[in-house]
PDB file of C-alpha atoms in Angstrom:
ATOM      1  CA  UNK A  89       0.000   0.000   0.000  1.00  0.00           C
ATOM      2  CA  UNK A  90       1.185   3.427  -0.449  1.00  0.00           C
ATOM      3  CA  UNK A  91      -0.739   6.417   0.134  1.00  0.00           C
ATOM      4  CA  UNK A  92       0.199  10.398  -1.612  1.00  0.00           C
ATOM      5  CA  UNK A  93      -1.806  13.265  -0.073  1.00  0.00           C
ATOM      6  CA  UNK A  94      -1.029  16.886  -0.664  1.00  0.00           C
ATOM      7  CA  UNK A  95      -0.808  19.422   2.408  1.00  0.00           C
ATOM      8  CA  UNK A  96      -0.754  22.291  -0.517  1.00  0.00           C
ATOM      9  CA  UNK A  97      -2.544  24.189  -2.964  1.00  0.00           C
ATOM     10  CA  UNK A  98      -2.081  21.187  -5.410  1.00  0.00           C
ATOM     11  CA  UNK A  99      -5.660  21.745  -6.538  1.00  0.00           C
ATOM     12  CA  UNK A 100      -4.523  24.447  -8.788  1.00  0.00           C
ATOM     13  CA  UNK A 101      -2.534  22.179 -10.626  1.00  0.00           C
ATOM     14  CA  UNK A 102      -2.886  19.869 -13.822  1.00  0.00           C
ATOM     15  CA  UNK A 103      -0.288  17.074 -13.173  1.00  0.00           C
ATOM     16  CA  UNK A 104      -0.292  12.903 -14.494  1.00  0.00           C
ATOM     17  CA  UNK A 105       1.022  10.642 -12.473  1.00  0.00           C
ATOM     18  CA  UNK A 106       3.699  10.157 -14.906  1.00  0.00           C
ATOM     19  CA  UNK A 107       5.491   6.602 -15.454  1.00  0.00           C
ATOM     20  CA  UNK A 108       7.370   5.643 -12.514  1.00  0.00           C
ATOM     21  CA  UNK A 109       4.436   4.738  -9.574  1.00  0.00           C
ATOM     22  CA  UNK A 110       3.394   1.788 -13.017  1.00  0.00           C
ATOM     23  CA  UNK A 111       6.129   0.070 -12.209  1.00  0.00           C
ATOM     24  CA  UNK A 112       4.876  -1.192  -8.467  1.00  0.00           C
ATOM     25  CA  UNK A 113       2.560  -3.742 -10.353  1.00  0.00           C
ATOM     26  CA  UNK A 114       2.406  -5.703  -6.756  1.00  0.00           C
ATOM     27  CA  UNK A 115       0.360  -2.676  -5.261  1.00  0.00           C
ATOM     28  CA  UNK A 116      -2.599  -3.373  -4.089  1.00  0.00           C
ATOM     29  CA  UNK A 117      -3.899  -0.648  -2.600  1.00  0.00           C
ATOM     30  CA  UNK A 118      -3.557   3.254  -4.089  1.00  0.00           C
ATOM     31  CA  UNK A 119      -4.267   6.494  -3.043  1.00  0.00           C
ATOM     32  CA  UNK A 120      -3.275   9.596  -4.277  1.00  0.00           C
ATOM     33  CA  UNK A 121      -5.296  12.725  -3.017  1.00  0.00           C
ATOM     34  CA  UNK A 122      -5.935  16.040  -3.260  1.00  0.00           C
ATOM     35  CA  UNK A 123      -2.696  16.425  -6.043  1.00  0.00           C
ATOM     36  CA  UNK A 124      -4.402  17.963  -9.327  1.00  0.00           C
ATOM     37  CA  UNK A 125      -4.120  15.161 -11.339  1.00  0.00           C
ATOM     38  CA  UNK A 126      -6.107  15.394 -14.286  1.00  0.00           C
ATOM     39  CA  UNK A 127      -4.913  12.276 -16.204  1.00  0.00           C
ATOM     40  CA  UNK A 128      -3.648   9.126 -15.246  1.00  0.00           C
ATOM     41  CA  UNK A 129      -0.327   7.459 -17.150  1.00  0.00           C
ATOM     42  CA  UNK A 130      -1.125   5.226 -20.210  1.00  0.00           C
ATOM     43  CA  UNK A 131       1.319   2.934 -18.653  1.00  0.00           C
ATOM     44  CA  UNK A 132      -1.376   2.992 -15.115  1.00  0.00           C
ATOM     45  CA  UNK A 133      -3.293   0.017 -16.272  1.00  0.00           C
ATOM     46  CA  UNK A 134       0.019  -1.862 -15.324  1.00  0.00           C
ATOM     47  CA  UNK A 135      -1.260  -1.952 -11.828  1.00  0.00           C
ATOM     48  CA  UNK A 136      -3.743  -4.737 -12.548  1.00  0.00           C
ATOM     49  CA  UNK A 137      -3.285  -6.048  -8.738  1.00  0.00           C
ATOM     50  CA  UNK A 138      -4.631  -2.625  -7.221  1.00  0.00           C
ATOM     51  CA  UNK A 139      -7.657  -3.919  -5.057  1.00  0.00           C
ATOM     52  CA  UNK A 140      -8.586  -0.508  -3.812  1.00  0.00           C
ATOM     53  CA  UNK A 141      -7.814   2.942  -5.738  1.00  0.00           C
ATOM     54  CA  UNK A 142      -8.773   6.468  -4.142  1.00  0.00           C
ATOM     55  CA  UNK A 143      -7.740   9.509  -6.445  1.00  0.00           C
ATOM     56  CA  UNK A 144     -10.892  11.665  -4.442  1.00  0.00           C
ATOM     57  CA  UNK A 145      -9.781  15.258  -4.470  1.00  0.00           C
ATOM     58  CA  UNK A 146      -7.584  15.332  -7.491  1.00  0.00           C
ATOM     59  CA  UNK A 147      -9.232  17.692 -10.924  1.00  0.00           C
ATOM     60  CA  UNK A 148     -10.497  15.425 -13.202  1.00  0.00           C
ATOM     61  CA  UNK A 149     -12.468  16.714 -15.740  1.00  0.00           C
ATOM     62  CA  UNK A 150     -13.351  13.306 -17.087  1.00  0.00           C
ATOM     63  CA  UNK A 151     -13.221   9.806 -15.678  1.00  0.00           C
ATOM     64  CA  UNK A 152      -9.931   8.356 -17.041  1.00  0.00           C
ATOM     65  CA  UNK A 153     -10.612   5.869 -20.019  1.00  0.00           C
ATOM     66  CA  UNK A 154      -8.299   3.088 -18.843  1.00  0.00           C
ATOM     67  CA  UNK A 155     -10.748   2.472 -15.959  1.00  0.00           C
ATOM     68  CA  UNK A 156     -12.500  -0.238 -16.794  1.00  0.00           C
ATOM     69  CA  UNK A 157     -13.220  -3.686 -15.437  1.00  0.00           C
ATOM     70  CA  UNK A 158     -11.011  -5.210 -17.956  1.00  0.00           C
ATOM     71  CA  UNK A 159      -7.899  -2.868 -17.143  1.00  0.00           C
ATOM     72  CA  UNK A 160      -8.345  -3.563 -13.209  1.00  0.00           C
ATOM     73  CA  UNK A 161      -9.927  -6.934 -12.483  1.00  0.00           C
ATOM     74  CA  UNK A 162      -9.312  -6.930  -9.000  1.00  0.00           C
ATOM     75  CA  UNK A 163     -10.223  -3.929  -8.137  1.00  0.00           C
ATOM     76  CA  UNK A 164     -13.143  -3.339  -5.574  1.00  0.00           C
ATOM     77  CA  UNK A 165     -13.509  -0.164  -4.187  1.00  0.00           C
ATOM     78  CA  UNK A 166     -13.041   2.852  -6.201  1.00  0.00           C
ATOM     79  CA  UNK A 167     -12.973   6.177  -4.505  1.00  0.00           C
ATOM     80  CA  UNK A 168     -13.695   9.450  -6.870  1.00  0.00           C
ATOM     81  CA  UNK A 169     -15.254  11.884  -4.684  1.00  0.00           C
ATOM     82  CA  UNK A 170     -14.437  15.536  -4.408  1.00  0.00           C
ATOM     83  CA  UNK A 171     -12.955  16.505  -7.732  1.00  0.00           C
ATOM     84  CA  UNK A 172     -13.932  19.619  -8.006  1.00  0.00           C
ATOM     85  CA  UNK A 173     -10.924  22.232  -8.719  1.00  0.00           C
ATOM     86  CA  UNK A 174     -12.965  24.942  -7.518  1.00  0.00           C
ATOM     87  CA  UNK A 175     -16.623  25.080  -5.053  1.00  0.00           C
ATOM     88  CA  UNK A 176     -19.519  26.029  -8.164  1.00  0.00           C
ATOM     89  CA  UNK A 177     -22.910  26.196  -6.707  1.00  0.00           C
ATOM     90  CA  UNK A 178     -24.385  27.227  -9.942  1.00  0.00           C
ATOM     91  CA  UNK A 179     -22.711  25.512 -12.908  1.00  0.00           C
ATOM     92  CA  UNK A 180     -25.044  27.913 -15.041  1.00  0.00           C
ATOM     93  CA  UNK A 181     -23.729  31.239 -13.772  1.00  0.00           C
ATOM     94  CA  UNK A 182     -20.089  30.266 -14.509  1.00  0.00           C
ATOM     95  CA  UNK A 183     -17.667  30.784 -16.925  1.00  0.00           C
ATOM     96  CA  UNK A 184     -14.332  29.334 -15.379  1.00  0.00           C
ATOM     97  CA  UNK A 185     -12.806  26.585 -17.145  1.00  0.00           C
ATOM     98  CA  UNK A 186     -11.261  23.517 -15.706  1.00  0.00           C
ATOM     99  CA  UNK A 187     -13.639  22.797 -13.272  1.00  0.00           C
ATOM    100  CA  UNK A 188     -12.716  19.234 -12.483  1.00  0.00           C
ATOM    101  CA  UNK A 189     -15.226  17.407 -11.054  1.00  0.00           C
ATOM    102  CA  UNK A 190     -16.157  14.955 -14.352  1.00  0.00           C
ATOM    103  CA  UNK A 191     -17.964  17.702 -15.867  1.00  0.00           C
ATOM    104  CA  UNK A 192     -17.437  16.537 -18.979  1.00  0.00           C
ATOM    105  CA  UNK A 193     -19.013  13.268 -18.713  1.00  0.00           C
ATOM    106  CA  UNK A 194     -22.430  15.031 -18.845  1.00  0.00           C
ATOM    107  CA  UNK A 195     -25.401  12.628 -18.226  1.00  0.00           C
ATOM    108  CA  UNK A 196     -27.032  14.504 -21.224  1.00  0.00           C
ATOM    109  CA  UNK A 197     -24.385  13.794 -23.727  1.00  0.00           C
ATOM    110  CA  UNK A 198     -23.727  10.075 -25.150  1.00  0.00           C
ATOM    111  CA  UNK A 199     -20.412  10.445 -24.241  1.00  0.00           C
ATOM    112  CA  UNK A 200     -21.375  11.376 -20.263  1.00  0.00           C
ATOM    113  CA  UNK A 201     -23.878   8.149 -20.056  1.00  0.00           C
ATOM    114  CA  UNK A 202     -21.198   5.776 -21.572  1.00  0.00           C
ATOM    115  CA  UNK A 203     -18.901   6.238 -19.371  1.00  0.00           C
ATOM    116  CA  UNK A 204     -21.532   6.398 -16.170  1.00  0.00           C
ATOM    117  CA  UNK A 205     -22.972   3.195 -17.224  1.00  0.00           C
ATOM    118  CA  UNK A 206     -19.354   1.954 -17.529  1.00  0.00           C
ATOM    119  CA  UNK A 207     -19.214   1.995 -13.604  1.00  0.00           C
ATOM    120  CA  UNK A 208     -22.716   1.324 -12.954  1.00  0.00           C
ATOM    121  CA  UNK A 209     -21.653  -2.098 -14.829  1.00  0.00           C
ATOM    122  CA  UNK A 210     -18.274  -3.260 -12.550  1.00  0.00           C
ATOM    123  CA  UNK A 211     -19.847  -5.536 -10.740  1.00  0.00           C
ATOM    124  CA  UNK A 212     -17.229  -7.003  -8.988  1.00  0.00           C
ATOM    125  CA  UNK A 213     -17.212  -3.166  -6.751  1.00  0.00           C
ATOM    126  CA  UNK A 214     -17.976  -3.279  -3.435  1.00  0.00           C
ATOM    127  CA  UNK A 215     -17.371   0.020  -3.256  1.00  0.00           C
ATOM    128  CA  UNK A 216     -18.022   2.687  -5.150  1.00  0.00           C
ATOM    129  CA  UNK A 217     -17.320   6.305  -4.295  1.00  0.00           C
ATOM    130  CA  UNK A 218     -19.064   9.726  -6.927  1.00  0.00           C
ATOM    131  CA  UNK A 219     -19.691  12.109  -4.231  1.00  0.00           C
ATOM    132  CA  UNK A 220     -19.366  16.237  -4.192  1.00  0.00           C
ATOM    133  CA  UNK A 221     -18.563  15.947  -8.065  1.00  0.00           C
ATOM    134  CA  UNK A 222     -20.293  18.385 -11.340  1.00  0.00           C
ATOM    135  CA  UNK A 223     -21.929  14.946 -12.604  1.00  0.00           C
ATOM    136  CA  UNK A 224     -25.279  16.484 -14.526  1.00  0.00           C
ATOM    137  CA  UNK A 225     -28.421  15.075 -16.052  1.00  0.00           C
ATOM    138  CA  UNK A 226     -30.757  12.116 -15.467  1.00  0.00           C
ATOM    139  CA  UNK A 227     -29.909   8.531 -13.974  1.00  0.00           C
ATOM    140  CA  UNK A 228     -30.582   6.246 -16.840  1.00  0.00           C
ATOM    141  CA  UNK A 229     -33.441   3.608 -16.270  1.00  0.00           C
ATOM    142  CA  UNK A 230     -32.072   1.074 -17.688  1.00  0.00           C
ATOM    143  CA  UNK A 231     -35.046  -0.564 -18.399  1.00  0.00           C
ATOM    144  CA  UNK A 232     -34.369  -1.440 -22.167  1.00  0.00           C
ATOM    145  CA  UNK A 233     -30.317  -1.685 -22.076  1.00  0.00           C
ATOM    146  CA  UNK A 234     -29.074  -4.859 -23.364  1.00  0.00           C
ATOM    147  CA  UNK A 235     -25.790  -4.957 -21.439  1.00  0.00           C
ATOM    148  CA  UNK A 236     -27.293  -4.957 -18.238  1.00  0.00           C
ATOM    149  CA  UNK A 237     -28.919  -8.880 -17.196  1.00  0.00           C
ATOM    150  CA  UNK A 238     -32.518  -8.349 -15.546  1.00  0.00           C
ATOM    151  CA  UNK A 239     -33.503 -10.264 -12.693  1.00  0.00           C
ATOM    152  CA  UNK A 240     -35.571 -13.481 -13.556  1.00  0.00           C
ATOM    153  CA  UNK A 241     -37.980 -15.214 -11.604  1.00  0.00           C
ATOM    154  CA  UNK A 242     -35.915 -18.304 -10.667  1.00  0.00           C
ATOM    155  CA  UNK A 243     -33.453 -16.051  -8.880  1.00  0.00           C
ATOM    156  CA  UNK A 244     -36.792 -14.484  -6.938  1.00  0.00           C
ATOM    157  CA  UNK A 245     -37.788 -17.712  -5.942  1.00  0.00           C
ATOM    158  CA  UNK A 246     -34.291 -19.190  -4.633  1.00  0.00           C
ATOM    159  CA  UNK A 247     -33.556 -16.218  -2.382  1.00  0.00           C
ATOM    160  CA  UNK A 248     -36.196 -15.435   0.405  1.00  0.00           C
ATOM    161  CA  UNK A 249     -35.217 -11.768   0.933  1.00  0.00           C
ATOM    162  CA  UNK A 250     -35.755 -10.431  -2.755  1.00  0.00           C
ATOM    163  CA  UNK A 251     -39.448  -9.321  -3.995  1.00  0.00           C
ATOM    164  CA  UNK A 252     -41.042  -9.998  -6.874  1.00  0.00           C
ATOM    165  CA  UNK A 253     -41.055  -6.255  -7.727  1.00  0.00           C
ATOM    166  CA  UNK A 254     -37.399  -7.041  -9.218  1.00  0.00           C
ATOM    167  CA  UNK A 255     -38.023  -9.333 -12.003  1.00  0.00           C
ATOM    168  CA  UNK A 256     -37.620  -7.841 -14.852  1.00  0.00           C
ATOM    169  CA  UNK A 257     -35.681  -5.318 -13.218  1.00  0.00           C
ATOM    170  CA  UNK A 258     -31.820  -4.472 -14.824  1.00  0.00           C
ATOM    171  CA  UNK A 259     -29.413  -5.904 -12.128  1.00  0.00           C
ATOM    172  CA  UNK A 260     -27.016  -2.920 -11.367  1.00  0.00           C
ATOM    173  CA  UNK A 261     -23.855  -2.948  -8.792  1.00  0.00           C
ATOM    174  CA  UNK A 262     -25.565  -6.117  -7.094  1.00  0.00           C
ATOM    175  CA  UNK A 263     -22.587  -7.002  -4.995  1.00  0.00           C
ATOM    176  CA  UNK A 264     -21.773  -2.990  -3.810  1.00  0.00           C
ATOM    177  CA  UNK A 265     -21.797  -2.474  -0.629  1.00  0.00           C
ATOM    178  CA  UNK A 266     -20.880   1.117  -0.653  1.00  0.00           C
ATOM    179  CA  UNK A 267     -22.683   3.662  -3.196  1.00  0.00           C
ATOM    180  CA  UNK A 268     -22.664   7.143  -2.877  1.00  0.00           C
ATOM    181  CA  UNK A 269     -23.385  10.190  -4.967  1.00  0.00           C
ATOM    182  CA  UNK A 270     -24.657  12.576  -3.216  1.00  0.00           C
ATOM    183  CA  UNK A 271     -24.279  16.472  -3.874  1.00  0.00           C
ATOM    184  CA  UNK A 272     -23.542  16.446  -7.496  1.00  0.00           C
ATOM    185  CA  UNK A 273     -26.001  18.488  -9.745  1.00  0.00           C
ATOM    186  CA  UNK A 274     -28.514  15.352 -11.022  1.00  0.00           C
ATOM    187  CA  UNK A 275     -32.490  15.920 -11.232  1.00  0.00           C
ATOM    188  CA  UNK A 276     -35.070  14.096 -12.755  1.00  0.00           C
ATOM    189  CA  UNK A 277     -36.686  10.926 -11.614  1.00  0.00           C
ATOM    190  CA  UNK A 278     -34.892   8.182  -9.583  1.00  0.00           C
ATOM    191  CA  UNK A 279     -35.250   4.949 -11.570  1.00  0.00           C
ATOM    192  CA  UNK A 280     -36.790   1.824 -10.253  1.00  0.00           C
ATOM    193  CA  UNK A 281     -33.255  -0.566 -10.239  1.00  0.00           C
ATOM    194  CA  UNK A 282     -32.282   2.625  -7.692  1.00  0.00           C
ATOM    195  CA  UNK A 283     -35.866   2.493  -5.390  1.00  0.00           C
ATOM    196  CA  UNK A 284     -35.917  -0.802  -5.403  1.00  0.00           C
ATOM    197  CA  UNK A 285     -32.495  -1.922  -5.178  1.00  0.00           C
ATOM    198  CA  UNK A 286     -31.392  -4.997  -3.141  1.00  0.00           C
ATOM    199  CA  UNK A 287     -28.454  -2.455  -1.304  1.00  0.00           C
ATOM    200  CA  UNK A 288     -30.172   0.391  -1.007  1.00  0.00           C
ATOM    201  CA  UNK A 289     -31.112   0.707   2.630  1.00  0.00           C
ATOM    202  CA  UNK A 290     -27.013  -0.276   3.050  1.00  0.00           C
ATOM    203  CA  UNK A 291     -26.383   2.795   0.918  1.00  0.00           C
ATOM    204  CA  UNK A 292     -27.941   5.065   3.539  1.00  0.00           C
ATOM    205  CA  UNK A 293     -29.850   7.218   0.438  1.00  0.00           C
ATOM    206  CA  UNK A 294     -30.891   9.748   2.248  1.00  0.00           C
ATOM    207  CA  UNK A 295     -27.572  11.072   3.199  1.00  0.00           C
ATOM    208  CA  UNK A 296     -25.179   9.464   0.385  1.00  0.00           C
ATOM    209  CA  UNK A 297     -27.713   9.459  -2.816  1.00  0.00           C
ATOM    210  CA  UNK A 298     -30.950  11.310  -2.887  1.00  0.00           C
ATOM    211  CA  UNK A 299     -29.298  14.854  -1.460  1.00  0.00           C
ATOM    212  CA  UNK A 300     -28.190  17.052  -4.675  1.00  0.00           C
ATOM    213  CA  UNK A 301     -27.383  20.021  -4.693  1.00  0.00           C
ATOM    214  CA  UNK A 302     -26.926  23.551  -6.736  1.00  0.00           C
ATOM    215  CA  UNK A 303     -27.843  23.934 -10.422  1.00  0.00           C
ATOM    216  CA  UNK A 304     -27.049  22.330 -13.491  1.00  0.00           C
ATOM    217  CA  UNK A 305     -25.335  23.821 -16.278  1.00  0.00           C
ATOM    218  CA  UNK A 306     -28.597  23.949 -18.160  1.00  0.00           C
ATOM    219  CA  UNK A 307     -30.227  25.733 -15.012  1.00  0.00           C
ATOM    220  CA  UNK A 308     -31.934  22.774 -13.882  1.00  0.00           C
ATOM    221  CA  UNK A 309     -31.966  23.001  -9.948  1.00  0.00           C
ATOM    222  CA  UNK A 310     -30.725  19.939  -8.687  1.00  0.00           C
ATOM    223  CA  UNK A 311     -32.829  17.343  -6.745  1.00  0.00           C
ATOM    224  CA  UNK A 312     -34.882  14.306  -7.633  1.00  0.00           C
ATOM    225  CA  UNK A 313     -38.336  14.670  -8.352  1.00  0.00           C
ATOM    226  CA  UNK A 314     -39.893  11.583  -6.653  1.00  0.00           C
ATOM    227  CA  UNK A 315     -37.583  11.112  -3.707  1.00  0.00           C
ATOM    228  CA  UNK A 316     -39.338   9.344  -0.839  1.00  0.00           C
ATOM    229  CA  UNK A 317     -40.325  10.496   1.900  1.00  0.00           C
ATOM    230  CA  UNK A 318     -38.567   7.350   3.574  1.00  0.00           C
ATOM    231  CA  UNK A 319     -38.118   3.356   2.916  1.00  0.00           C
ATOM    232  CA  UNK A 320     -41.379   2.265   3.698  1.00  0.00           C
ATOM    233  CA  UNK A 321     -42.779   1.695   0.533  1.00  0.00           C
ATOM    234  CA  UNK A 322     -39.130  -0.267  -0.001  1.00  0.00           C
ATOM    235  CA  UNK A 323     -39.645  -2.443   3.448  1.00  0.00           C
ATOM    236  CA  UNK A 324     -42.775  -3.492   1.854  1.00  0.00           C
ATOM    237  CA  UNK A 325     -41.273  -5.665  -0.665  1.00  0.00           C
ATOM    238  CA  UNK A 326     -38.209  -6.813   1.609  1.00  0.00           C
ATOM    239  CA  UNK A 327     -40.747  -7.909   4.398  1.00  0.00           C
ATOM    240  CA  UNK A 328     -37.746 -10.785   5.072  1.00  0.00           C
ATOM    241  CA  UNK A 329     -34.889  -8.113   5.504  1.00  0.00           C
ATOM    242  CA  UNK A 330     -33.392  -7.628   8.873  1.00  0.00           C
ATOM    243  CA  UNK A 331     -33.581  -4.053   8.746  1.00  0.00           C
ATOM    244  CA  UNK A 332     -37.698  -3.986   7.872  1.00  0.00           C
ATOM    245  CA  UNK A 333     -39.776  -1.927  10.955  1.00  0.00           C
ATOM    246  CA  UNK A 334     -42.299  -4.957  10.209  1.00  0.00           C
ATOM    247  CA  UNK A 335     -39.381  -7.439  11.977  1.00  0.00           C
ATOM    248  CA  UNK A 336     -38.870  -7.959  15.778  1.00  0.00           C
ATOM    249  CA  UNK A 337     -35.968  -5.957  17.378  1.00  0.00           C
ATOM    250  CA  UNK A 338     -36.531  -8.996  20.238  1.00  0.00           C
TER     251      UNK A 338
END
């Protein structure tokens, strides 16, 4: 493991992390924070052993290309948060450049939703880490996608704490533990594989998902238009779960 964290104004600068740190290939676990990287080496997809990689705080504009399932297959937790170069409450009353923050992978471009659904489809995460970014637009539904498997009935019936409300459903992230994405600038309506996913009370949504905040480039306020008023209506379709209020606490 080795860890890099800046005690300086590194956030004003736009640095790579250059050749030599690809040549640990036995690392396994990564972080380098808060340094104004905005590109990682070519050569970075050397590291194939990295289990756990945290570049949260750094000025990405964009989420690197060479991270992909394929590049890093053991990777599990992947920590992005806080990538903002500067603090934008209103992305539509702004005209800095180099924002950081992945605000070029709009949700409303094709680009954007590529390379969302591109970690919305590592499913061997267990963590995954978006918060306090500039990611914009609506959460895809999914509903139609043909590289995401649905949930059939057979799994329903084999496993006594999933509903019935899921088949059908696209299976998204089904082994993360950790999701969070909270105060970037998305708005529009929270898809079902979201209010109905099998993690979601483990996500703690109403802290790490649901909040947005600001406005959107487009001057869309950020903020999701049916956010629940709380888990409920989830609890009852996981009536087995250990965390349903229909349970005994006994």
């Amino acid at each position: 493991e080795i860890v890099f964290f800046s005690n300086a104004n590194h956030f004003l600068q736009s640095l790579s992390t250059g050749e030599h740190i690809t040549k640990l290939t036995n690392l396994k676990r990564l972080t380098i924070g808060a340094y104004g990287l905005t590109e990682l080496h070519p050569d970075f997809v050397n590291l194939k052993n990295l289990e756990y990689l945290d570049i949260s705080s750094n000025c990405f504009q964009s989420l690197p290309e060479i991270i992909t399932p394929e590049n890093f297959p053991n990777l599990r937790s992947l920590v992005l948060n806080a990538n903002g170069r500067h603090t934008v409450y209103d992305l539509s009353n702004d005209i800095r450049e180099n924002l950081g923050g992945f605000i070029e992978d709009d949700l409303r471009t094709d680009k954007g939703m590529e390379t969302f659904k591109r970690l919305l489809k590592w499913e061997n995460l267990d963590t995954l880490r978006l918060s306090v970014n500039y990611f914009e637009g609506e959460l895809p539904d999914l509903k139609d996608d043909p590289d995401f498997e649905k949930w059939t009935a057979e799994e329903i019936a084999a496993c006594d704490t999933l509903p019935e409300i899921l088949i059908g459903m696209p299976k998204v992230l089904v082994n993360t533990e950790f999701f969070a994405i909270n105060h970037n600038r998305m708005y529009g309506l929270l898809p079902d594989w979201l209010l109905y996913h099998p993690k979601l009370d483990w996500w703690a949504p109403f802290v790490l998902f649901f909040p947005q905040e600001g406005k959107a480039t487009d001057n869309t306020r950020a903020g999701f238009l049916n956010e629940p008023e709380n888990l409920d209506y989830y609890y009852k379709h996981y009536v087995n779960k250990e965390l349903s209020p229909t349970k005994s606490k006994n």
